[in-house]
Coordinates of C-alpha atoms and ligand atoms in Angstrom, one line a residue:
X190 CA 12.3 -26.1 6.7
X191 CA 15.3 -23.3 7.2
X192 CA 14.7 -19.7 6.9
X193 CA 16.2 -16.8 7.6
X194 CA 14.5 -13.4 8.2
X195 CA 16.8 -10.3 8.0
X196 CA 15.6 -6.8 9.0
X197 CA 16.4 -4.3 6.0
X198 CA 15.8 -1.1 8.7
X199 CA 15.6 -1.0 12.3
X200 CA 11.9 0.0 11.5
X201 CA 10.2 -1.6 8.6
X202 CA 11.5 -4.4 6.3
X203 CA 13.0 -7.5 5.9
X204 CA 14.2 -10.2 3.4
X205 CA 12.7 -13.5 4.1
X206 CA 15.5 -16.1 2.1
X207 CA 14.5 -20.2 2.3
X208 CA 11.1 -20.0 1.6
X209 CA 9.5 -21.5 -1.6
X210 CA 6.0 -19.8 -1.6
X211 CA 4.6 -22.0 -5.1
X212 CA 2.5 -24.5 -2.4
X213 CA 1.0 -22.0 0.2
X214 CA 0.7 -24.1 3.7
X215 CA -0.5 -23.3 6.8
X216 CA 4.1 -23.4 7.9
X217 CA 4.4 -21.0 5.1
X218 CA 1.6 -18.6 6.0
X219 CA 2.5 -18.7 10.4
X220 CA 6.1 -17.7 8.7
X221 CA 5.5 -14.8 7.0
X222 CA 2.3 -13.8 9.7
X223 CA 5.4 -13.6 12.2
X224 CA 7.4 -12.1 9.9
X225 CA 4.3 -9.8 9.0
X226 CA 3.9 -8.4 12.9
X227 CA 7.7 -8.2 13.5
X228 CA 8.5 -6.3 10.3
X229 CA 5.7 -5.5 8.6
X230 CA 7.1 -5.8 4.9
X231 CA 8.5 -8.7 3.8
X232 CA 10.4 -9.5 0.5
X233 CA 11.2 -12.9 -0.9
X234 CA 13.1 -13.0 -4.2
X235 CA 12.7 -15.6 -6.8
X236 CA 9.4 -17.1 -6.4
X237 CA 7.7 -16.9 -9.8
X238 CA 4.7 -17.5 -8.5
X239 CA 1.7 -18.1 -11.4
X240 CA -1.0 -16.1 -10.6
X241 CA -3.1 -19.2 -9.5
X242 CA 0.3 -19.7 -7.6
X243 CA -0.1 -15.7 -5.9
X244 CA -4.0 -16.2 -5.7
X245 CA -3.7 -19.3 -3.2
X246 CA -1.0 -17.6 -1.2
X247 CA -3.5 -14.7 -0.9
X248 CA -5.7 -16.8 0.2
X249 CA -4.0 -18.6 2.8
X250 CA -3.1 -15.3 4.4
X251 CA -6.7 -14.3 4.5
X252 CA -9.9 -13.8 2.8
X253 CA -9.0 -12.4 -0.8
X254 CA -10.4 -9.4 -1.4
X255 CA -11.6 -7.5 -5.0
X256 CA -10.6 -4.2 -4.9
X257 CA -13.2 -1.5 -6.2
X258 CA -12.3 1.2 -9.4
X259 CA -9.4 -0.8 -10.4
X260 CA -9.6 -3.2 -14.0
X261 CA -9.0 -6.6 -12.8
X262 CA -7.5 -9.2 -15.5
X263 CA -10.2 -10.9 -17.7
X264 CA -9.1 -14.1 -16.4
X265 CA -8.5 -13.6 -13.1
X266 CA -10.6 -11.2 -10.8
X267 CA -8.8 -11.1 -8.0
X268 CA -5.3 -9.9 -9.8
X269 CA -5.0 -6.5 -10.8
X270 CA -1.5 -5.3 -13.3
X271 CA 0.5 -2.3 -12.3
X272 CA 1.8 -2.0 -15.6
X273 CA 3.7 1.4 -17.3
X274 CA 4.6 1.2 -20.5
X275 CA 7.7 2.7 -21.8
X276 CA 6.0 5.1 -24.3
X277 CA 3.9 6.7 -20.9
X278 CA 6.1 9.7 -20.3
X279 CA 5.9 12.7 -17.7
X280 CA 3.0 11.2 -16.5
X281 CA 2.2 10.4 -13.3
X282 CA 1.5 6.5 -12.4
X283 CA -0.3 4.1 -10.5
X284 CA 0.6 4.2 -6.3
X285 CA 3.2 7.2 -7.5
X286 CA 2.3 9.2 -4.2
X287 CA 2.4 7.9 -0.7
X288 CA -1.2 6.0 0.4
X289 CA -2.4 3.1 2.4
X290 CA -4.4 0.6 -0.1
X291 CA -8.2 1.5 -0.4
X292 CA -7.6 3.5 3.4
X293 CA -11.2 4.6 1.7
X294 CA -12.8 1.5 2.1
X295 CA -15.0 0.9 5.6
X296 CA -13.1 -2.1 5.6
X297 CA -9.8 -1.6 4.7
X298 CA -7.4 -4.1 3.3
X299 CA -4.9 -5.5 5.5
X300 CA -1.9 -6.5 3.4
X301 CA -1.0 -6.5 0.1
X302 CA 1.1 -8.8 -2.2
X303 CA 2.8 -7.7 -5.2
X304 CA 5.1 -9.8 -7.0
X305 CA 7.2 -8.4 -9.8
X306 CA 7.3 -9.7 -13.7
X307 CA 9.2 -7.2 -16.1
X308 CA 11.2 -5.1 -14.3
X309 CA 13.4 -1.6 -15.8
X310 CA 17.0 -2.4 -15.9
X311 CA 17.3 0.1 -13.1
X312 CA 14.3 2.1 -11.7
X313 CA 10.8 1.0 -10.1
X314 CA 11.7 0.9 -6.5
X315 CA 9.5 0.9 -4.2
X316 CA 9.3 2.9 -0.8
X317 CA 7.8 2.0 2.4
X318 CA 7.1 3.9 5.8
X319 CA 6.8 2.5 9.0
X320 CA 3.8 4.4 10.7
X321 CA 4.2 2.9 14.0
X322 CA 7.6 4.8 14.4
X323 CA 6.2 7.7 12.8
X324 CA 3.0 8.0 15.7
X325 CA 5.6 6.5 18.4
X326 CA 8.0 9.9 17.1
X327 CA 5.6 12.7 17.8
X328 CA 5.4 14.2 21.0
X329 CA 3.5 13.4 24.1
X330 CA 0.9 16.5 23.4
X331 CA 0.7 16.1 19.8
X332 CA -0.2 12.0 20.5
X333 CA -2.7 13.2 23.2
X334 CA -4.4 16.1 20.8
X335 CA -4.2 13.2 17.5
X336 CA -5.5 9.7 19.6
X337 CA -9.4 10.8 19.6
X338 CA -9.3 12.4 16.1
X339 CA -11.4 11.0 13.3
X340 CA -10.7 11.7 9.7
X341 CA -13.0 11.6 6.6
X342 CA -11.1 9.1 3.7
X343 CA -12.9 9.1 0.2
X344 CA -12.0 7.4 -3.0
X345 CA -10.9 11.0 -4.6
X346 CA -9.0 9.8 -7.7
X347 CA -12.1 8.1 -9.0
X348 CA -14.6 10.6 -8.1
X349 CA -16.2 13.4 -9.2
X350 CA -13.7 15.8 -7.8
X351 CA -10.8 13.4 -9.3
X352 CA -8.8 14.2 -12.1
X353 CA -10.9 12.9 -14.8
X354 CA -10.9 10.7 -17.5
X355 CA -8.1 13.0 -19.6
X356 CA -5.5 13.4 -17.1
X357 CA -2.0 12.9 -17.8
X358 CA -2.0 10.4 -15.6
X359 CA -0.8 6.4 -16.8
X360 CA -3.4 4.9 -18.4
X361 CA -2.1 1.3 -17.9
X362 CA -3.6 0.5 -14.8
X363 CA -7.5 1.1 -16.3
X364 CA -9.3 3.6 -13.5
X365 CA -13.1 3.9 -12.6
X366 CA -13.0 7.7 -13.3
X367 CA -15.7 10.1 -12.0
X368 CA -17.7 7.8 -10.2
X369 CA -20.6 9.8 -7.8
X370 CA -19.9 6.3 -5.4
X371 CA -16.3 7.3 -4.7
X372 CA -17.5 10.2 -3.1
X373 CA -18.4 8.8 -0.2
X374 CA -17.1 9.6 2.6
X375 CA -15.6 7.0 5.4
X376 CA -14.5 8.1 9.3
X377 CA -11.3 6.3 10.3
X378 CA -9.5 6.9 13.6
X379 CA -6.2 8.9 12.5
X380 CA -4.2 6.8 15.2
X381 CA -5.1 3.3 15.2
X382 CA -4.5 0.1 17.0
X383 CA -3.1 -2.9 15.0
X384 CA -5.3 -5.9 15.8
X385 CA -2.4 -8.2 15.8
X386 CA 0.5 -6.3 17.5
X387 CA -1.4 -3.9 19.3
X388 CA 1.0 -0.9 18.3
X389 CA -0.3 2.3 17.5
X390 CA 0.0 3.9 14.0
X391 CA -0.7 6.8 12.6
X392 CA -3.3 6.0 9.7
X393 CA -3.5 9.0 7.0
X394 CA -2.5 9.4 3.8
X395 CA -2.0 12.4 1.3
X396 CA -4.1 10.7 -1.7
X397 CA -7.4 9.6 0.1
X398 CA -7.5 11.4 3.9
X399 CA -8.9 14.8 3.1
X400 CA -9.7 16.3 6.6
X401 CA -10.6 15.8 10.3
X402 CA -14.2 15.1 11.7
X403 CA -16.2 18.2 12.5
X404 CA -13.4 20.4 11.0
X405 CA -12.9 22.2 7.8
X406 CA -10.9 21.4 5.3
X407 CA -9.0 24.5 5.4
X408 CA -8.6 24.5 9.0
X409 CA -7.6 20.8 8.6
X410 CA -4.8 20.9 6.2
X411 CA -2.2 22.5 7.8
X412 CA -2.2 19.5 10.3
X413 CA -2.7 17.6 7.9
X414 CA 0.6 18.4 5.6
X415 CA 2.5 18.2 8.8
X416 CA 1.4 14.5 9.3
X417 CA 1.8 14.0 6.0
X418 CA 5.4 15.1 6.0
X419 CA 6.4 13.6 8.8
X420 CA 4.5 10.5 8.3
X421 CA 7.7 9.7 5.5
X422 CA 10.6 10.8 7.0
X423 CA 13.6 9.0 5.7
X424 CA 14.5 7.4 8.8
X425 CA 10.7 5.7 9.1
X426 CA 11.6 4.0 5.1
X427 CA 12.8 0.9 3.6
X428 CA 13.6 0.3 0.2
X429 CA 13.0 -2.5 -2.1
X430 CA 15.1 -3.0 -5.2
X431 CA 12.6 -5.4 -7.6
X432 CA 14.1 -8.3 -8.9
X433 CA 12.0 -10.3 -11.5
X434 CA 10.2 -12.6 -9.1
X435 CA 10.7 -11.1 -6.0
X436 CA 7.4 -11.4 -4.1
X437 CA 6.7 -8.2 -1.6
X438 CA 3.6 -8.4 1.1
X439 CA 3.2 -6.0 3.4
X440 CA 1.0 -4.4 6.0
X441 CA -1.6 -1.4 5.1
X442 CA -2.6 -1.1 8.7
X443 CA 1.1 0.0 10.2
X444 CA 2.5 1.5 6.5
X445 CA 2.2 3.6 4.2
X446 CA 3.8 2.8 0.6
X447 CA 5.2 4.7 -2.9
X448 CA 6.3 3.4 -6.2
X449 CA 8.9 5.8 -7.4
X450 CA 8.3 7.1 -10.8
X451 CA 11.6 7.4 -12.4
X452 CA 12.1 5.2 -15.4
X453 CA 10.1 6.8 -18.2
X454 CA 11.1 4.4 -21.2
X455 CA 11.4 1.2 -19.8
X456 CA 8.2 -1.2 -18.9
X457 CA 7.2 -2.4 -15.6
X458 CA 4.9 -4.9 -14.5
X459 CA 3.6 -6.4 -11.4
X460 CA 0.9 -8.6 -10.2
X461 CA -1.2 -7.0 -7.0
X462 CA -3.7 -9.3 -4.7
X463 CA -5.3 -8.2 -1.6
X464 CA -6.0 -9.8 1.6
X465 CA -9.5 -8.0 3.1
X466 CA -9.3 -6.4 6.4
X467 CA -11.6 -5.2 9.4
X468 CA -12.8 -1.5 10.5
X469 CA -10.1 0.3 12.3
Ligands
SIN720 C1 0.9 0.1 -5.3 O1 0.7 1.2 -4.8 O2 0.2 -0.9 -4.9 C2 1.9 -0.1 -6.3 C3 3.3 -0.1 -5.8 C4 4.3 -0.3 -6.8 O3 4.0 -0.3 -8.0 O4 5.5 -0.4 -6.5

């Protein structure tokens, strides 16, 4: 087998050309692992994968996990659509503000695979940010004052404190809304150590980190938005252009990632699986 693997940024990214990805094998999977650790997004155009096709990739890069508050399809549980349709308008839409998957879980995913099926002629990219650089950036004090800190992650959006079942939010991607259960609050470290590469990262997010253990919120947010802001710096993103087919995985434990929101009109449509992860 030939491949090639070509860094999109110096920090995050890369295109993976010469793979076919319809019969996951163990050559396949120790590929895009290497890939995975190296890069930690990976793209790989024209794969059409069925989604018994995407479900047995999953599963070869580990155990597949069902996400909570999220519709899965009918026929297939472990698929979930991010779909907008072009008649949702000024709305905002599913992943449309930077997060790490389910970062509320205890047990939060490790990578995600999301493979493209109607596209907007142009539109739908998606952005990713390498938080390995982003900890590695900060200064010497500000690492030393963030390594011990806990944070509290919760499930906000479907909560009780969420925005509720009449939001203008899409309703394409069918939410658990108002749910006592996504409450709950989880500690994560907000530096942790990648189990594979043994790199820090910085691991909070503005959609489910809402403040630091044995701290307020108020006294926690201006810290907070600073680590939010500089967790995306430009110079920490790639960019992926979506081509029908085009099959992305990447890593929740080093990135955080955003759909951008800016082709109200057209449809889009992808197919999301899961791989489950360990405790941070
Ligand atoms: C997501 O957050 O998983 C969705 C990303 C996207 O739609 O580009």
């Amino acid at each position: 087998m030939t491949f090639t693997v070509t860094p999109v940024t110096p920090h995050c990214g890369a295109e993976i050309i010469g793979l076919d990805l319809r019969e996951p094998n163990p050559v396949n999977a120790g590929v895009l692992h290497d890939a995975l650790a190296a890069h930690s997004v990976v793209f790989v155009r024209d794969q059409y994968l069925s989604l018994e096709q995407q479900v047995a990739l999953t599963s070869a890069l580990g155990d597949v996990l069902r996400v909570p508050y999220i519709k899965h399809l009918d026929e297939h549980p472990d698929v979930i659509a991010v779909l907008k349709e072009p008649d949702e308008r000024k709305i905002s839409t599913f992943g449309g503000t930077w997060h790490s998957d389910f970062s509320f879980l205890e047990e939060p995913p490790s990578l995600t695979l999301l493979q493209a099926v109607e596209l907007p002629e142009v539109g739908g990219d998606t952005l990713w940010s390498c938080q390995y650089a982003a900890y590695e950036a900060l200064s010497p004090g500000m690492q030393r004052l963030l390594d011990p800190l806990s944070a509290v992650q919760t499930a906000w959006p479907h909560g009780t404190r969420g925005p509720g079942p009449n939001a203008a939010v899409s309703k394409s991607v069918v939410m658990t809304r108002n749910d006592p259960t996504a409450d709950r609050e989880v500690l994560h470290p907000v530096v942790r150590v990648h189990p594979v590469t043994g790199r820090k990262a910085l691991f909070v997010n503005p959609v489910y980190t809402q403040w630091f253990e044995g701290m307020t919120e108020a006294e926690s947010r201006p810290l907070l938005q600073y680590l939010f802001d500089h967790a995306t710096r430009p110079e920490f993103t790639c960019r992926l252009r979506w081509t029908p087919g085009t099959l992305a995985i990447w890593d929740n434990r080093c990135l955080l990632h955003l759909a951008i929101n800016d082709y109200d009109g057209s449809r889009r449509l992808l197919h999301r699986t899961t791989v489950a992860g360990t405790r941070p």
